[in-house]
């Protein structure tokens, strides 16, 4: 509401004494405090009976405080003095503050009620218009508008910037500065409660009930009304459901391909045809990815497939099998190592999510699928043994592959049987036998190198290794015993 709107109310009979009438009034405050500054937020119509005025100089001080507070106008009542004093009029003119005279027969309550009633009506009109614009957005999405169109409609109809971001750190649609995407994804992933307002400012809404690690978030610029935000997030969820319809067919085809290749029950021509349904030509290089996500409330293979699809920006589909999820990735502009490096960075950003990913070497042709599935599966199990992360095929052709294929309880039992006496001795005597053993083996049994690494005398190393042999019953001059202890340390 503008000052001119207030002056136009005939029943108030207000008189403009100084200033312009175009300023917006956002509220009304009645005060006779000499310094009401702490109660001002800007845009107010201040009504005063001038009880603060004891001398002419008080007018300038009072007006200065109002101007610093950003008020829109001052309304002075006639009840105390019978008129508005000239010193107040002069101060308002000098500082450019509109001054209004309130006749003695008009109460401040009537003025504040008029302001409140007019502002409430304006807000209700704004809300009706916002709801109308919102309904137009919902109708457009129901008729098939995509995510890019939805974000454009939010900007046009609601004057709100919008974007859809995945927990994996990808911008799916809309516009958000590149520097903010990873930060917003992390905030969404780690939020204990949504919607969430984060610096920017942005308001983050969950799109659907998908597991957070595989989920999408609607990011709105500023602080958006939750009810409108929820409805917009539902529109995003509807479009995601549409997109998932086609991907479900692709997943079934991928599941059939993995099953046939693993069973060895299909000829090469059939596998070639199925490779093409996954977007890979027979002579095109590709890699196999296997993934699981450890979460008490979800199937590790299903969730692993959902997460790896998001990590790969939905450029692949993942087939959930009994042992984990598998996806075939075309290597059109890179190698298996570049795929693994990109996945490593993305998995690291999923803080608190136990994602285990295995990546095979680069492969060509349908005959290689079975070996790639086995490679990726072994690498993934090694990642699981480490508590998550990304492992490539280059790492599995070592003793680590043997350890990864052994059940966890067997590994722990093997390690404890050999090393328990050493851990017990170290605890009791504050010794360092376990560390000395590991360093000695890493130094290929060199006494001097081990002593240099530990910063102790070589005779100390000899004494500690003798104690290790006595406690474990192993002979560290024998290769077989060295291997046993080495594997026990790696399995612990």
Tab-separated table of C-alpha atoms in Angstrom, residues 43 83 188 202 256 270 280 316 329 399 407 418 421 471 485:
chain	number	residue	atom	x	y	z
A	43	UNK	CA	8.682	0.587	5.536
A	83	UNK	CA	-1.238	21.266	15.886
A	188	UNK	CA	20.495	-32.920	0.727
A	202	UNK	CA	18.333	-22.131	-1.376
A	256	UNK	CA	18.699	-61.104	-19.262
A	270	UNK	CA	22.375	-63.769	-29.354
A	280	UNK	CA	26.913	-51.228	-27.259
A	316	UNK	CA	23.723	-46.727	-18.103
A	329	UNK	CA	29.553	-48.931	-19.747
A	399	UNK	CA	46.766	-61.849	-2.796
A	407	UNK	CA	34.186	-65.157	3.826
A	418	UNK	CA	48.038	-66.294	14.195
A	421	UNK	CA	49.332	-63.789	20.896
A	471	UNK	CA	54.652	-66.568	20.279
A	485	UNK	CA	51.860	-64.008	8.685
